[in-house]
PDB file of C-alpha atoms in Angstrom:
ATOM      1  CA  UNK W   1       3.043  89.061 -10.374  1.00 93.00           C
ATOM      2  CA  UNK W   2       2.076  85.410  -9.995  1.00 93.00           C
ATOM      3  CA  UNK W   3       3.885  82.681  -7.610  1.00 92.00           C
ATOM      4  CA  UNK W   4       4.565  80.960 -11.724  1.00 92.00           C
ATOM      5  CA  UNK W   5       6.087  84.271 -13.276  1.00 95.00           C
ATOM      6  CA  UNK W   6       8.356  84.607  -9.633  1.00 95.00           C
ATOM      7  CA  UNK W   7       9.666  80.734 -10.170  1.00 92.00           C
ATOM      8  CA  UNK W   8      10.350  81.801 -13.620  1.00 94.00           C
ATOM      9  CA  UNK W   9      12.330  84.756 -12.484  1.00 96.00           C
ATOM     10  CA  UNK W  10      14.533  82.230 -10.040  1.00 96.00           C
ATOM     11  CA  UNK W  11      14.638  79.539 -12.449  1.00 95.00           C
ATOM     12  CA  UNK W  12      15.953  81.477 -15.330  1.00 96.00           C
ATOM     13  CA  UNK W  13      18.902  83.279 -13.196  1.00 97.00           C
ATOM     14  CA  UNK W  14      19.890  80.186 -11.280  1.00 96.00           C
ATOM     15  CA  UNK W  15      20.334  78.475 -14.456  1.00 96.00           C
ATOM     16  CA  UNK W  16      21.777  81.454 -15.854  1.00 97.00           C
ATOM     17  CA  UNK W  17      24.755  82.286 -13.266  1.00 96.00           C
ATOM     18  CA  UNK W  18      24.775  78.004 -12.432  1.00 95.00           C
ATOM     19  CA  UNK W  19      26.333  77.655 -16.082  1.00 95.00           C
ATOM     20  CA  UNK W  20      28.714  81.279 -15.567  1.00 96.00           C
ATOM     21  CA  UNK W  21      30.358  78.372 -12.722  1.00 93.00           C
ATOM     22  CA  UNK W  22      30.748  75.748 -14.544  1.00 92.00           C
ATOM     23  CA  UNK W  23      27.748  73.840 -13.351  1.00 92.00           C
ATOM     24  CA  UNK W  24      24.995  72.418 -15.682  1.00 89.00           C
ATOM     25  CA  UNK W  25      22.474  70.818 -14.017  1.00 88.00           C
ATOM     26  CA  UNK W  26      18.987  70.609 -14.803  1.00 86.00           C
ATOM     27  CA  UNK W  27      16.952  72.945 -12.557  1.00 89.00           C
ATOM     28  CA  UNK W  28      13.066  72.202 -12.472  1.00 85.00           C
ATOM     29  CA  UNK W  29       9.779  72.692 -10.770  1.00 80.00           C
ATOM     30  CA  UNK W  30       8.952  69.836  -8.217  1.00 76.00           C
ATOM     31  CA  UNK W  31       5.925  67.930  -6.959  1.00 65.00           C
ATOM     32  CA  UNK W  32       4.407  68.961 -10.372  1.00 60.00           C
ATOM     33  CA  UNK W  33       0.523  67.117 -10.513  1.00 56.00           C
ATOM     34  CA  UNK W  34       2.324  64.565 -12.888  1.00 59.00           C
ATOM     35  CA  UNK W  35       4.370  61.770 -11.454  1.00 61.00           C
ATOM     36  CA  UNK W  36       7.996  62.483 -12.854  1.00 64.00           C
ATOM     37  CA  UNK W  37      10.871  60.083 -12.301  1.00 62.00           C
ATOM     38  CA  UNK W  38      13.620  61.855 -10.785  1.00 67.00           C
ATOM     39  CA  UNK W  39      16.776  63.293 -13.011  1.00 71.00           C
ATOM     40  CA  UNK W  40      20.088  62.989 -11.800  1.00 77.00           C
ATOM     41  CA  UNK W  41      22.574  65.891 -11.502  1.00 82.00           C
ATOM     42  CA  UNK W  42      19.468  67.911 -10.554  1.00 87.00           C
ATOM     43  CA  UNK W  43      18.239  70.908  -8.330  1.00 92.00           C
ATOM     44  CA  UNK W  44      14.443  71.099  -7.729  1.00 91.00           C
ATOM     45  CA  UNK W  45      12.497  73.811  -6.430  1.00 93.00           C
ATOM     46  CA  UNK W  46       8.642  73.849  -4.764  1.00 91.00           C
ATOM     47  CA  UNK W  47       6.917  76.202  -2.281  1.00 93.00           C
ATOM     48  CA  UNK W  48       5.901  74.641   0.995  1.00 93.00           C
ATOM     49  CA  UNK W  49       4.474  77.929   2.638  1.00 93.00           C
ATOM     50  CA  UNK W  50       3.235  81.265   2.313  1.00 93.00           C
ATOM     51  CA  UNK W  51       3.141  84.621   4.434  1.00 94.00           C
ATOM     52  CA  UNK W  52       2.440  88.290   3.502  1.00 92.00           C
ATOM     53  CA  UNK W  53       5.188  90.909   4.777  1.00 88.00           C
ATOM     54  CA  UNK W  54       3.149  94.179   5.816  1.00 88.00           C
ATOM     55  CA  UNK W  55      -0.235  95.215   5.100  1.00 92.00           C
ATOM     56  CA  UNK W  56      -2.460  95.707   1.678  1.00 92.00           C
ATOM     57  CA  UNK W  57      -1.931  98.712   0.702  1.00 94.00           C
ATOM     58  CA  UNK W  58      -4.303 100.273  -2.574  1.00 93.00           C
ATOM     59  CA  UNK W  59      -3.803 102.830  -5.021  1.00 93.00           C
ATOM     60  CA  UNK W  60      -6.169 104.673  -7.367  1.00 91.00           C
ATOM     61  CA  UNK W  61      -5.462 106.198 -10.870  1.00 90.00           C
ATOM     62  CA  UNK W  62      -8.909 107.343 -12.205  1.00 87.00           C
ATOM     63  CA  UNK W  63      -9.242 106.377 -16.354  1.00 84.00           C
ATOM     64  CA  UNK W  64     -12.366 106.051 -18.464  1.00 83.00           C
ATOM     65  CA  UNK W  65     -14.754 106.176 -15.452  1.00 81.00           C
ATOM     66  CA  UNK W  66     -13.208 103.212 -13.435  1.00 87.00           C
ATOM     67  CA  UNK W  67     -10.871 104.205 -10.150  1.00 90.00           C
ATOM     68  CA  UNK W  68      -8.039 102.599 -11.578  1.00 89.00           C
ATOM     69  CA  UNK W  69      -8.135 100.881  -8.003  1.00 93.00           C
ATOM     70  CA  UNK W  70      -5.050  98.600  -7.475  1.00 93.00           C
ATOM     71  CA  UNK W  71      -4.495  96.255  -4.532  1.00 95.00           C
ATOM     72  CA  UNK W  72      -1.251  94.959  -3.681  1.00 96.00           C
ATOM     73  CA  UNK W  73       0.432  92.682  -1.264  1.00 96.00           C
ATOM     74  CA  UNK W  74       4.023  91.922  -0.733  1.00 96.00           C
ATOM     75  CA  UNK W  75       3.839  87.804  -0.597  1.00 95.00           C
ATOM     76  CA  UNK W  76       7.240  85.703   0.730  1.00 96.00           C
ATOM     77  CA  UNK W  77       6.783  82.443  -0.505  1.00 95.00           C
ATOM     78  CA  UNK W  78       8.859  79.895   1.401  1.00 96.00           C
ATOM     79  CA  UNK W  79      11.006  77.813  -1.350  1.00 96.00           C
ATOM     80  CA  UNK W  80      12.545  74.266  -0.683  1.00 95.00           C
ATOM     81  CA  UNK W  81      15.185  72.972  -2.794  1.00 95.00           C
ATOM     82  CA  UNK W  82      16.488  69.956  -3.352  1.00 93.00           C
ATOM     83  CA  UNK W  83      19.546  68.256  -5.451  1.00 92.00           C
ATOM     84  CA  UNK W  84      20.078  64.912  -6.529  1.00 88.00           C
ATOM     85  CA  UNK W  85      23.481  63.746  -7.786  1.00 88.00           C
ATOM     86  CA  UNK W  86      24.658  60.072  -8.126  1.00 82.00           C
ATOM     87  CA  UNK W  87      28.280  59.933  -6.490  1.00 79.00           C
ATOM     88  CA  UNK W  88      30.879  58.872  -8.295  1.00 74.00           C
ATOM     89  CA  UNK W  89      32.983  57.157  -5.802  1.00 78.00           C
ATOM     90  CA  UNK W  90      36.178  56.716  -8.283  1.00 84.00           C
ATOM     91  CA  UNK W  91      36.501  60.849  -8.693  1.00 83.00           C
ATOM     92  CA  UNK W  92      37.259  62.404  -5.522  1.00 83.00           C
ATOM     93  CA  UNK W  93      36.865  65.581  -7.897  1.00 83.00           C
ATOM     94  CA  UNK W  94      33.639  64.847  -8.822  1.00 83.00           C
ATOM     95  CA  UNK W  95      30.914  66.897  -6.738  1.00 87.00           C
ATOM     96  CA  UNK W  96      28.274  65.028  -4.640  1.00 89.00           C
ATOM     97  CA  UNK W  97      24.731  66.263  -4.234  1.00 90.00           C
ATOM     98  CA  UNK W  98      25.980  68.086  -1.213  1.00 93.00           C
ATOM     99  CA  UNK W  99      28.454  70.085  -3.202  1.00 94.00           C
ATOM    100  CA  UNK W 100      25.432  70.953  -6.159  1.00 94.00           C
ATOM    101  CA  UNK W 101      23.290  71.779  -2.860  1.00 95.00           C
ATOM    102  CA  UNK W 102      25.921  74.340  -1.062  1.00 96.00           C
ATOM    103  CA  UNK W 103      26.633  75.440  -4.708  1.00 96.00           C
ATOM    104  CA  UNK W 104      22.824  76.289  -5.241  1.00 96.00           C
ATOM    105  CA  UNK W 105      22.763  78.174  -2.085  1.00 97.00           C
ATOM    106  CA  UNK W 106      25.838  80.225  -2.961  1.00 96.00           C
ATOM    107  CA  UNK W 107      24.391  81.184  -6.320  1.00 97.00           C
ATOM    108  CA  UNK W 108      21.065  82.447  -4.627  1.00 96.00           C
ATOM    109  CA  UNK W 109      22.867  83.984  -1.921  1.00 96.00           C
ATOM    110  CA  UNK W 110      25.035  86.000  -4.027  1.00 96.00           C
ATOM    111  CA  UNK W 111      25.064  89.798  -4.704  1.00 97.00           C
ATOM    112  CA  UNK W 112      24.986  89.449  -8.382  1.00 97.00           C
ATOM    113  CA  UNK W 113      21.949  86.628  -8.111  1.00 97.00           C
ATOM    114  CA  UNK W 114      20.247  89.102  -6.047  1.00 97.00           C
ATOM    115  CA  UNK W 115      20.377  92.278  -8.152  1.00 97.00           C
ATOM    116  CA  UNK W 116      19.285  89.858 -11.301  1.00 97.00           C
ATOM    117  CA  UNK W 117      16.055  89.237  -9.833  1.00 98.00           C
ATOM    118  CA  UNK W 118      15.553  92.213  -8.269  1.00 97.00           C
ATOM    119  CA  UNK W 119      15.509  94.360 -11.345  1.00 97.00           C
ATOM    120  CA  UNK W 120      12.714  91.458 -12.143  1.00 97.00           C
ATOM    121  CA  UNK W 121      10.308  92.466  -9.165  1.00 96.00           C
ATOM    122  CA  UNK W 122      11.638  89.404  -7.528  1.00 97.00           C
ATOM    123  CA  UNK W 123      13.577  88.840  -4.381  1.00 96.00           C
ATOM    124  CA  UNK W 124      15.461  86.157  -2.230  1.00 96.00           C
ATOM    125  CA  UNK W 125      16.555  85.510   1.807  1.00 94.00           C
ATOM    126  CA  UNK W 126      16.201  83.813   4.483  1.00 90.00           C
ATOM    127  CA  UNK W 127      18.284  80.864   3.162  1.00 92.00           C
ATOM    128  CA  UNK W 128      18.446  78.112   6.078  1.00 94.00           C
ATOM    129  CA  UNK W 129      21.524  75.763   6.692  1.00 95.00           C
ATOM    130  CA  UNK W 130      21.326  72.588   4.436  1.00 95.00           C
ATOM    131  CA  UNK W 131      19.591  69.610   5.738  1.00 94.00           C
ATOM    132  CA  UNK W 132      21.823  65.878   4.620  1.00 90.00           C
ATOM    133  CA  UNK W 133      19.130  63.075   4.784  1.00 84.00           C
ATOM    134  CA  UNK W 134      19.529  60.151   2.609  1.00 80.00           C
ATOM    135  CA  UNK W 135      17.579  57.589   0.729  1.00 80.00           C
ATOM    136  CA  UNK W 136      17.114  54.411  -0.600  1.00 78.00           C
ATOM    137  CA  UNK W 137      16.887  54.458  -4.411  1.00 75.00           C
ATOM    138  CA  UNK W 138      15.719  52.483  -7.315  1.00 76.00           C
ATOM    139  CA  UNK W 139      18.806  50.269  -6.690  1.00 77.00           C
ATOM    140  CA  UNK W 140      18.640  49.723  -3.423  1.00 79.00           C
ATOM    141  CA  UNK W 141      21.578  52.190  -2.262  1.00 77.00           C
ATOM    142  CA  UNK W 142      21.849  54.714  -0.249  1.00 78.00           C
ATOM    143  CA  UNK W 143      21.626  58.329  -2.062  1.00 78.00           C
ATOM    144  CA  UNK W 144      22.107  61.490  -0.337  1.00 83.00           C
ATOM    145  CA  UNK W 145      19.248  64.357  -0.724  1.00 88.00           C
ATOM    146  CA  UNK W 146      20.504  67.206   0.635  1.00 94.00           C
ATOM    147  CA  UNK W 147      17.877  70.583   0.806  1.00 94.00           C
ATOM    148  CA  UNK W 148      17.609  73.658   2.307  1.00 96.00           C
ATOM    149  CA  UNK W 149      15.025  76.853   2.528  1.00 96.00           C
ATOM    150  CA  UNK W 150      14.652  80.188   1.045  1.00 96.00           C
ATOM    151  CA  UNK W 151      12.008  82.899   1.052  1.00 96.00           C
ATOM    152  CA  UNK W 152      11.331  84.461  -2.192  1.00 96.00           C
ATOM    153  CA  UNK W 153       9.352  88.161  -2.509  1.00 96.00           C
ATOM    154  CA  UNK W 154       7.361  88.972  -4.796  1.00 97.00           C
ATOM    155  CA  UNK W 155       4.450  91.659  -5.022  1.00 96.00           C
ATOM    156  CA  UNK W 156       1.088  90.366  -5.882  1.00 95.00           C
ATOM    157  CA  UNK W 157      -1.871  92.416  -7.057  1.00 94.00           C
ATOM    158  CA  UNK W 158      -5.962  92.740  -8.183  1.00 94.00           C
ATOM    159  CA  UNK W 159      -7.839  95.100  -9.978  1.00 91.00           C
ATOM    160  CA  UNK W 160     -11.308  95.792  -8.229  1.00 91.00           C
ATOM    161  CA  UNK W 161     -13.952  97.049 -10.806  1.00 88.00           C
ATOM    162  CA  UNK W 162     -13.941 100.396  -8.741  1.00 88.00           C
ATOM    163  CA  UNK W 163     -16.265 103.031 -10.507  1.00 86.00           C
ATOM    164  CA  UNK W 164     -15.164 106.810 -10.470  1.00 82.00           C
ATOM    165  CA  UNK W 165     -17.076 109.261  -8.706  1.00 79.00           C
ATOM    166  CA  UNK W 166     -18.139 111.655 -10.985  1.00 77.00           C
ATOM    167  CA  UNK W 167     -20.285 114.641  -8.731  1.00 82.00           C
ATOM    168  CA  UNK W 168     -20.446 114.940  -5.240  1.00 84.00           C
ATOM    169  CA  UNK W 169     -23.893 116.284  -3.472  1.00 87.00           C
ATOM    170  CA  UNK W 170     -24.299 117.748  -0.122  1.00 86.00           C
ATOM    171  CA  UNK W 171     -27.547 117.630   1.402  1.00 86.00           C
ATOM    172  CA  UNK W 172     -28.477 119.491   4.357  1.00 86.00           C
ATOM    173  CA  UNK W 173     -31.152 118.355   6.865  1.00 85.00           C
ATOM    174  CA  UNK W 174     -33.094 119.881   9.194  1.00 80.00           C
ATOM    175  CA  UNK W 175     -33.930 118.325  12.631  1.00 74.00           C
TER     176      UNK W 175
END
């Protein structure tokens, strides 16, 4: 699986089980190479890090004189997200970026998120607490970015050109 296909995975289900709540906002992929203005009532999601969980492991499955040689590595990627909502100071009722953050995390914290993407190869944890800052938009007011951290799994793999071995030959030598 690729870190794109993974994303996909998350994307899909958090918009999925996001609009089960009640909650429709638009989830996308940030710092894309393409300057994008930002979209309110939004939840972005990047990687900022990468780690591997265990050890390569290989497997071989000999077919039409290759090996069939597989590596694989079990890859946590670490995730950022973070949700922008203008505040609508006249509806108490209304939720704030804050809310759409500690919603997000519920979502991907939940048991039903988890077996979604799981079935998919794909897996969640390590959510952090959210992180408040604020900043200065277009219109020179204060707006609230709140964000927090998750590790997603996924298992990443090549496929070495491995010949078979087709006879084995013992020679013996004399000394």
């Amino acid at each position: 699986m690729t870190e794109t296909q993974a994303f996909v995975v998350i994307r899909l289900e958090l918009i999925k089980q996001l609009a089960a709540y009640g909650y429709t906002p638009s989830v996308l992929a940030g710092r894309q190479p393409n300057k994008q203005q930002l979209v309110d009532n939004s939840v972005y999601l990047f990687p900022i890090g990468e780690a591997r969980q265990g050890v390569q492991g290989r497997t071989y499955r000999p077919k039409d004189g290759h090996a069939g040689h597989i590596e694989r590595v079990r890859v946590s990627k670490t995730i950022q997200v973070q949700c922008f909502k203008k505040t609508d100071i006249q509806d108490a009722s209304a939720p704030t970026a804050s809310d759409l953050c500690a919603i997000v995390k519920m979502v991907i914290d939940s048991l039903p998120f988890q077996e979604a993407i799981r079935a998919k190869g794909v897996a969640t944890h390590t959510s952090v607490p959210i992180r408040e800052p604020e900043f200065i938009n277009d219109a020179g007011d204060y707006e609230k970015n709140p964000s927090f951290d998750f590790d997603m799994s996924f298992t990443r793999e090549i496929r070495p050109i491995t010949p078979a071995i087709e006879t084995v030959t013992a020679v013996t030598r004399g000394i």
